Amino acid sequence: MKKIILALSLVALLTTSCGSKKKIADLENKNKEIQDLLNSATVKLNSCLTDKEALFKDKSSLQEQVDFLKKNNTDLISNMGNMTTLSTKGAQNIEKALETIKEKDLKITRMQDALTKKDSVTLALVTSLKSSVGISDPDIEVNVEKGVVFISIADKLLFKSGSYLVSDKAKEVLAKVAKVINDKPTFECMVEGHTDNVPFTGNGILLDNWDLSVKRSTAIIRVLTKELKVNPSQLIAAGRSQFIPLVDNNSADNRAKNRRTRIVVLPKIDEFYDMIEKEMKPKQ
């Protein structure tokens, strides 16, 4: 009986021992699988952590770029505002400059028109003088210098040498000049006496060529006003002595050319400026 019980116990023990080994082997296999999974998860975790760190770096770099772009955008907007202001001011300045240039061009045009009219008046006056005087004598010249009309009469037609007494022949010439002056009551005439460079010896009344040139001028003015009825307010007496010669005083013929009386015919200055001012006014 005892032997039977012992045998059964031994069988049971062997059976139990075999079952335990199998479970252990299974557990070891499962443990290995779990360990493999853990290792794989650890690798993936480390990879994710690396990727996360890289992403944080990228995010930081992108944020810096965003901040930089925002600042640039703000600066650009500000500069655009400044440029707009500058462009507006520049356009206004250009517009003002163009208006100024336009006004100056208009004034220049009007001034040119006024000068053209003055030149026309001068040309008409020269034509009138030449036709009125009607003298072809080479000792009488009618011309224009710098927009002013001059009648130049050689002294041999007016005076004797060293004298300021007007000759009778001269009065015929002066009568024609007087007619022109009387036909132009708004004009002025300056009578200029000119001498050569031969010193005047004096006669107790005249001291030098200055005196002689002035006395010849006033002598002609007396004939024009007293005998030929020219308005005295239109006449101006002037003596230029020897200091504005036509040619060099190096011969008798040249000295004779320099001895002359010149009558300057010109519109009154105030009337000329009135004409200029009228032309300068804007046209309605």
mmCIF file of C-alpha atoms in Angstrom:
data_model
loop_
_atom_site.group_PDB
_atom_site.id
_atom_site.type_symbol
_atom_site.label_atom_id
_atom_site.label_comp_id
_atom_site.label_asym_id
_atom_site.label_seq_id
_atom_site.Cartn_x
_atom_site.Cartn_y
_atom_site.Cartn_z
ATOM 1 C CA MET A 1 0.000 0.000 0.000
ATOM 2 C CA LYS A 2 2.752 2.303 0.978
ATOM 3 C CA LYS A 3 4.564 1.481 -2.235
ATOM 4 C CA ILE A 4 1.480 2.336 -4.288
ATOM 5 C CA ILE A 5 1.063 5.694 -2.572
ATOM 6 C CA LEU A 6 4.759 6.525 -3.047
ATOM 7 C CA ALA A 7 4.591 5.681 -6.725
ATOM 8 C CA LEU A 8 1.559 7.877 -7.228
ATOM 9 C CA SER A 9 3.245 10.751 -5.464
ATOM 10 C CA LEU A 10 6.309 10.401 -7.626
ATOM 11 C CA VAL A 11 4.187 10.428 -10.772
ATOM 12 C CA ALA A 12 2.332 13.492 -9.556
ATOM 13 C CA LEU A 13 5.572 15.247 -8.753
ATOM 14 C CA LEU A 14 7.024 14.517 -12.178
ATOM 15 C CA THR A 15 3.853 15.667 -13.838
ATOM 16 C CA THR A 16 3.876 18.896 -11.837
ATOM 17 C CA SER A 17 7.594 19.500 -12.620
ATOM 18 C CA CYS A 18 7.065 19.152 -16.367
ATOM 19 C CA GLY A 19 4.155 21.658 -16.326
ATOM 20 C CA SER A 20 6.212 24.262 -14.474
ATOM 21 C CA LYS A 21 9.079 24.136 -16.953
ATOM 22 C CA LYS A 22 6.685 24.748 -19.813
ATOM 23 C CA LYS A 23 5.173 27.777 -18.067
ATOM 24 C CA ILE A 24 8.605 29.160 -17.352
ATOM 25 C CA ALA A 25 9.591 28.787 -20.988
ATOM 26 C CA ASP A 26 6.407 30.563 -22.036
ATOM 27 C CA LEU A 27 7.021 33.341 -19.559
ATOM 28 C CA GLU A 28 10.581 33.751 -20.776
ATOM 29 C CA ASN A 29 9.344 33.990 -24.371
ATOM 30 C CA LYS A 30 6.784 36.629 -23.398
ATOM 31 C CA ASN A 31 9.399 38.501 -21.408
ATOM 32 C CA LYS A 32 11.686 38.534 -24.439
ATOM 33 C CA GLU A 33 8.851 39.839 -26.613
ATOM 34 C CA ILE A 34 8.084 42.568 -24.074
ATOM 35 C CA GLN A 35 11.776 43.474 -23.861
ATOM 36 C CA ASP A 36 11.962 43.723 -27.655
ATOM 37 C CA LEU A 37 8.900 45.962 -27.664
ATOM 38 C CA LEU A 38 10.402 48.092 -24.907
ATOM 39 C CA ASN A 39 13.672 48.451 -26.820
ATOM 40 C CA SER A 40 11.778 49.370 -29.986
ATOM 41 C CA ALA A 41 9.656 51.903 -28.061
ATOM 42 C CA THR A 42 12.802 53.368 -26.499
ATOM 43 C CA VAL A 43 14.415 53.803 -29.916
ATOM 44 C CA LYS A 44 11.243 55.463 -31.259
ATOM 45 C CA LEU A 45 11.061 57.676 -28.162
ATOM 46 C CA ASN A 46 14.657 58.807 -28.613
ATOM 47 C CA SER A 47 13.986 59.481 -32.293
ATOM 48 C CA CYS A 48 10.899 61.526 -31.393
ATOM 49 C CA LEU A 49 12.845 63.466 -28.806
ATOM 50 C CA THR A 50 15.516 64.233 -31.434
ATOM 51 C CA ASP A 51 12.860 65.287 -33.924
ATOM 52 C CA LYS A 52 11.180 67.414 -31.252
ATOM 53 C CA GLU A 53 14.442 69.202 -30.493
ATOM 54 C CA ALA A 54 15.042 69.826 -34.211
ATOM 55 C CA LEU A 55 11.483 71.126 -34.586
ATOM 56 C CA PHE A 56 11.979 73.490 -31.647
ATOM 57 C CA LYS A 57 15.131 74.802 -33.319
ATOM 58 C CA ASP A 58 13.277 75.229 -36.606
ATOM 59 C CA LYS A 59 10.435 76.946 -34.789
ATOM 60 C CA SER A 60 12.871 79.336 -33.117
ATOM 61 C CA SER A 61 14.549 80.104 -36.459
ATOM 62 C CA LEU A 62 11.178 80.604 -38.157
ATOM 63 C CA GLN A 63 10.054 82.874 -35.349
ATOM 64 C CA GLU A 64 13.166 84.989 -35.810
ATOM 65 C CA GLN A 65 12.426 85.197 -39.522
ATOM 66 C CA VAL A 66 8.810 86.130 -38.814
ATOM 67 C CA ASP A 67 9.941 88.831 -36.388
ATOM 68 C CA PHE A 68 12.452 90.127 -38.961
ATOM 69 C CA LEU A 69 9.828 90.175 -41.697
ATOM 70 C CA LYS A 70 7.355 91.923 -39.417
ATOM 71 C CA LYS A 71 9.929 94.595 -38.617
ATOM 72 C CA ASN A 72 10.777 94.987 -42.297
ATOM 73 C CA ASN A 73 7.100 95.206 -43.130
ATOM 74 C CA THR A 74 6.623 97.909 -40.496
ATOM 75 C CA ASP A 75 9.648 99.803 -41.807
ATOM 76 C CA LEU A 76 8.398 99.476 -45.376
ATOM 77 C CA ILE A 77 4.969 100.761 -44.425
ATOM 78 C CA SER A 78 6.572 103.680 -42.608
ATOM 79 C CA ASN A 79 8.876 104.373 -45.560
ATOM 80 C CA MET A 80 5.952 104.155 -47.949
ATOM 81 C CA GLY A 81 4.195 106.756 -45.853
ATOM 82 C CA ASN A 82 7.277 108.945 -45.946
ATOM 83 C CA MET A 83 7.684 108.376 -49.671
ATOM 84 C CA THR A 84 4.045 109.239 -50.225
ATOM 85 C CA THR A 85 4.556 112.442 -48.249
ATOM 86 C CA LEU A 86 7.755 113.211 -50.138
ATOM 87 C CA SER A 87 6.125 112.389 -53.462
ATOM 88 C CA THR A 88 3.212 114.670 -52.643
ATOM 89 C CA LYS A 89 5.536 117.486 -51.600
ATOM 90 C CA GLY A 90 7.734 116.846 -54.637
ATOM 91 C CA ALA A 91 4.730 116.989 -56.946
ATOM 92 C CA GLN A 92 3.582 120.210 -55.293
ATOM 93 C CA ASN A 93 7.067 121.716 -55.627
ATOM 94 C CA ILE A 94 7.274 120.671 -59.278
ATOM 95 C CA GLU A 95 3.836 122.136 -59.904
ATOM 96 C CA LYS A 96 4.853 125.415 -58.263
ATOM 97 C CA ALA A 97 8.097 125.467 -60.251
ATOM 98 C CA LEU A 98 6.195 124.887 -63.487
ATOM 99 C CA GLU A 99 3.762 127.672 -62.604
ATOM 100 C CA THR A 100 6.683 130.004 -61.874
ATOM 101 C CA ILE A 101 8.349 129.094 -65.171
ATOM 102 C CA LYS A 102 5.057 129.602 -66.981
ATOM 103 C CA GLU A 103 4.627 133.033 -65.384
ATOM 104 C CA LYS A 104 8.195 134.003 -66.283
ATOM 105 C CA ASP A 105 7.735 132.788 -69.858
ATOM 106 C CA LEU A 106 4.527 134.812 -70.068
ATOM 107 C CA LYS A 107 6.286 137.919 -68.725
ATOM 108 C CA ILE A 108 9.164 137.417 -71.156
ATOM 109 C CA THR A 109 6.704 137.018 -74.029
ATOM 110 C CA ARG A 110 4.874 140.200 -73.016
ATOM 111 C CA MET A 111 8.151 142.053 -72.601
ATOM 112 C CA GLN A 112 9.212 140.899 -76.066
ATOM 113 C CA ASP A 113 5.869 142.053 -77.453
ATOM 114 C CA ALA A 114 6.362 145.441 -75.810
ATOM 115 C CA LEU A 115 9.902 145.726 -77.169
ATOM 116 C CA THR A 116 8.670 144.677 -80.596
ATOM 117 C CA LYS A 117 6.069 147.432 -80.453
ATOM 118 C CA LYS A 118 8.757 149.887 -79.345
ATOM 119 C CA ASP A 119 10.965 148.776 -82.248
ATOM 120 C CA SER A 120 7.998 149.222 -84.580
ATOM 121 C CA VAL A 121 7.462 152.736 -83.239
ATOM 122 C CA THR A 122 11.179 153.455 -83.687
ATOM 123 C CA LEU A 123 11.172 152.131 -87.255
ATOM 124 C CA ALA A 124 8.109 154.190 -88.097
ATOM 125 C CA LEU A 125 9.811 157.233 -86.593
ATOM 126 C CA VAL A 126 12.951 156.710 -88.693
ATOM 127 C CA THR A 127 10.845 156.369 -91.848
ATOM 128 C CA SER A 128 8.922 159.497 -90.904
ATOM 129 C CA LEU A 129 12.097 161.453 -90.194
ATOM 130 C CA LYS A 130 13.757 160.452 -93.440
ATOM 131 C CA SER A 131 10.691 161.302 -95.487
ATOM 132 C CA SER A 132 10.107 164.561 -93.595
ATOM 133 C CA VAL A 133 13.687 165.754 -93.657
ATOM 134 C CA GLY A 134 14.077 164.698 -97.265
ATOM 135 C CA ILE A 135 17.757 165.504 -97.402
ATOM 136 C CA SER A 136 20.284 163.251 -99.107
ATOM 137 C CA ASP A 137 23.241 165.322 -97.971
ATOM 138 C CA PRO A 138 26.001 162.999 -96.602
ATOM 139 C CA ASP A 139 26.539 165.529 -93.792
ATOM 140 C CA ILE A 140 23.089 164.681 -92.396
ATOM 141 C CA GLU A 141 22.439 161.167 -91.143
ATOM 142 C CA VAL A 142 19.294 159.619 -89.680
ATOM 143 C CA ASN A 143 19.858 156.241 -88.054
ATOM 144 C CA VAL A 144 19.036 154.034 -85.094
ATOM 145 C CA GLU A 145 21.480 152.994 -82.377
ATOM 146 C CA LYS A 146 20.313 150.663 -79.600
ATOM 147 C CA GLY A 147 16.681 151.435 -80.284
ATOM 148 C CA VAL A 148 17.145 155.236 -80.264
ATOM 149 C CA VAL A 149 16.777 157.513 -83.300
ATOM 150 C CA PHE A 150 19.631 159.955 -84.043
ATOM 151 C CA ILE A 151 19.819 162.874 -86.453
ATOM 152 C CA SER A 152 23.471 163.797 -86.869
ATOM 153 C CA ILE A 153 24.296 167.109 -88.598
ATOM 154 C CA ALA A 154 27.848 168.094 -89.481
ATOM 155 C CA ASP A 155 28.909 171.392 -87.915
ATOM 156 C CA LYS A 156 29.889 172.842 -91.297
ATOM 157 C CA LEU A 157 26.154 173.058 -92.024
ATOM 158 C CA LEU A 158 25.439 174.758 -88.694
ATOM 159 C CA PHE A 159 28.393 176.825 -87.483
ATOM 160 C CA LYS A 160 31.552 178.506 -88.571
ATOM 161 C CA SER A 161 34.807 177.226 -87.079
ATOM 162 C CA GLY A 162 35.065 178.042 -83.360
ATOM 163 C CA SER A 163 31.635 179.735 -83.381
ATOM 164 C CA TYR A 164 28.306 178.914 -81.802
ATOM 165 C CA LEU A 165 26.254 181.232 -84.016
ATOM 166 C CA VAL A 166 23.783 179.246 -86.137
ATOM 167 C CA SER A 167 24.143 179.922 -89.863
ATOM 168 C CA ASP A 168 21.210 180.815 -92.117
ATOM 169 C CA LYS A 169 21.760 177.622 -94.111
ATOM 170 C CA ALA A 170 21.463 175.625 -90.897
ATOM 171 C CA LYS A 171 18.045 177.121 -90.216
ATOM 172 C CA GLU A 172 16.710 175.491 -93.381
ATOM 173 C CA VAL A 173 17.799 172.090 -92.075
ATOM 174 C CA LEU A 174 16.546 172.808 -88.554
ATOM 175 C CA ALA A 175 13.152 173.853 -89.933
ATOM 176 C CA LYS A 176 12.661 170.307 -91.276
ATOM 177 C CA VAL A 177 13.799 168.826 -87.976
ATOM 178 C CA ALA A 178 11.390 171.136 -86.140
ATOM 179 C CA LYS A 179 8.526 169.867 -88.307
ATOM 180 C CA VAL A 180 9.302 166.293 -87.253
ATOM 181 C CA ILE A 181 9.485 167.262 -83.560
ATOM 182 C CA ASN A 182 6.238 169.231 -83.753
ATOM 183 C CA ASP A 183 4.556 166.214 -85.355
ATOM 184 C CA LYS A 184 5.621 164.098 -82.345
ATOM 185 C CA PRO A 185 4.455 166.109 -79.309
ATOM 186 C CA THR A 186 4.918 163.143 -76.942
ATOM 187 C CA PHE A 187 8.571 162.651 -77.897
ATOM 188 C CA GLU A 188 11.642 164.277 -76.387
ATOM 189 C CA CYS A 189 14.723 165.487 -78.238
ATOM 190 C CA MET A 190 18.176 165.896 -76.748
ATOM 191 C CA VAL A 191 20.458 168.236 -78.684
ATOM 192 C CA GLU A 192 24.096 167.125 -78.230
ATOM 193 C CA GLY A 193 27.045 169.299 -79.204
ATOM 194 C CA HIS A 194 30.302 167.491 -80.155
ATOM 195 C CA THR A 195 33.725 168.971 -80.939
ATOM 196 C CA ASP A 196 37.065 167.650 -82.193
ATOM 197 C CA ASN A 197 40.108 167.399 -79.930
ATOM 198 C CA VAL A 198 41.713 170.699 -80.946
ATOM 199 C CA PRO A 199 41.877 172.782 -77.739
ATOM 200 C CA PHE A 200 39.636 175.855 -77.771
ATOM 201 C CA THR A 201 41.809 178.925 -77.271
ATOM 202 C CA GLY A 202 39.033 180.922 -75.630
ATOM 203 C CA ASN A 203 37.516 184.267 -76.392
ATOM 204 C CA GLY A 204 36.791 185.544 -72.928
ATOM 205 C CA ILE A 205 33.373 183.856 -72.913
ATOM 206 C CA LEU A 206 34.110 180.202 -73.692
ATOM 207 C CA LEU A 207 36.775 178.421 -71.695
ATOM 208 C CA ASP A 208 37.185 175.137 -73.550
ATOM 209 C CA ASN A 209 35.534 172.557 -75.832
ATOM 210 C CA TRP A 210 33.013 171.734 -73.112
ATOM 211 C CA ASP A 211 31.754 175.295 -73.181
ATOM 212 C CA LEU A 212 31.731 175.332 -76.977
ATOM 213 C CA SER A 213 29.745 172.076 -77.264
ATOM 214 C CA VAL A 214 27.143 173.236 -74.739
ATOM 215 C CA LYS A 215 26.795 176.693 -76.306
ATOM 216 C CA ARG A 216 26.228 175.138 -79.731
ATOM 217 C CA SER A 217 23.519 172.924 -78.237
ATOM 218 C CA THR A 218 21.718 175.811 -76.562
ATOM 219 C CA ALA A 219 22.084 177.959 -79.710
ATOM 220 C CA ILE A 220 20.255 175.324 -81.770
ATOM 221 C CA ILE A 221 17.584 174.961 -79.076
ATOM 222 C CA ARG A 222 16.968 178.748 -79.190
ATOM 223 C CA VAL A 223 16.422 178.564 -82.950
ATOM 224 C CA LEU A 224 14.085 175.570 -82.569
ATOM 225 C CA THR A 225 12.025 177.151 -79.798
ATOM 226 C CA LYS A 226 12.019 180.864 -80.662
ATOM 227 C CA GLU A 227 11.999 180.800 -84.442
ATOM 228 C CA LEU A 228 10.532 177.376 -85.276
ATOM 229 C CA LYS A 229 7.992 177.122 -82.443
ATOM 230 C CA VAL A 230 9.147 173.802 -80.950
ATOM 231 C CA ASN A 231 7.778 173.131 -77.466
ATOM 232 C CA PRO A 232 10.696 173.806 -75.031
ATOM 233 C CA SER A 233 9.523 170.995 -72.733
ATOM 234 C CA GLN A 234 10.447 168.507 -75.467
ATOM 235 C CA LEU A 235 14.087 169.660 -75.688
ATOM 236 C CA ILE A 236 17.195 168.839 -73.630
ATOM 237 C CA ALA A 237 20.531 170.656 -74.014
ATOM 238 C CA ALA A 238 23.730 168.597 -73.749
ATOM 239 C CA GLY A 239 27.426 169.147 -74.514
ATOM 240 C CA ARG A 240 29.737 166.141 -75.012
ATOM 241 C CA SER A 241 32.920 168.076 -75.880
ATOM 242 C CA GLN A 242 35.558 165.943 -77.691
ATOM 243 C CA PHE A 243 35.089 162.704 -75.784
ATOM 244 C CA ILE A 244 32.760 160.728 -78.076
ATOM 245 C CA PRO A 245 34.483 160.941 -81.485
ATOM 246 C CA LEU A 246 33.162 159.084 -84.508
ATOM 247 C CA VAL A 247 36.703 158.530 -85.845
ATOM 248 C CA ASP A 248 40.250 159.231 -84.718
ATOM 249 C CA ASN A 249 41.169 162.912 -84.720
ATOM 250 C CA ASN A 250 44.246 162.246 -86.846
ATOM 251 C CA SER A 251 43.352 164.285 -89.930
ATOM 252 C CA ALA A 252 41.445 167.412 -90.909
ATOM 253 C CA ASP A 253 38.687 165.337 -92.539
ATOM 254 C CA ASN A 254 38.267 163.155 -89.463
ATOM 255 C CA ARG A 255 38.179 166.161 -87.145
ATOM 256 C CA ALA A 256 35.465 167.647 -89.357
ATOM 257 C CA LYS A 257 33.433 164.433 -88.985
ATOM 258 C CA ASN A 258 33.741 164.615 -85.203
ATOM 259 C CA ARG A 259 32.508 168.219 -85.086
ATOM 260 C CA ARG A 260 28.794 167.662 -85.226
ATOM 261 C CA THR A 261 25.454 168.214 -83.554
ATOM 262 C CA ARG A 262 23.397 165.165 -82.793
ATOM 263 C CA ILE A 263 19.662 165.330 -82.098
ATOM 264 C CA VAL A 264 18.449 162.280 -80.184
ATOM 265 C CA VAL A 265 14.755 161.595 -80.735
ATOM 266 C CA LEU A 266 13.096 159.207 -78.305
ATOM 267 C CA PRO A 267 9.721 158.529 -76.715
ATOM 268 C CA LYS A 268 9.385 159.868 -73.199
ATOM 269 C CA ILE A 269 10.744 157.339 -70.759
ATOM 270 C CA ASP A 270 7.610 157.313 -68.617
ATOM 271 C CA GLU A 271 5.457 156.669 -71.687
ATOM 272 C CA PHE A 272 7.722 153.816 -72.734
ATOM 273 C CA TYR A 273 7.452 152.236 -69.287
ATOM 274 C CA ASP A 274 3.681 152.746 -69.389
ATOM 275 C CA MET A 275 3.655 150.814 -72.645
ATOM 276 C CA ILE A 276 5.791 148.054 -71.098
ATOM 277 C CA GLU A 277 3.544 147.910 -68.014
ATOM 278 C CA LYS A 278 0.452 147.739 -70.196
ATOM 279 C CA GLU A 279 1.899 144.837 -72.148
ATOM 280 C CA MET A 280 2.934 143.066 -68.923
ATOM 281 C CA LYS A 281 -0.618 143.001 -67.589
ATOM 282 C CA PRO A 282 -2.519 139.714 -68.076
ATOM 283 C CA LYS A 283 -4.754 139.693 -71.110
ATOM 284 C CA GLN A 284 -8.446 139.558 -70.278
#
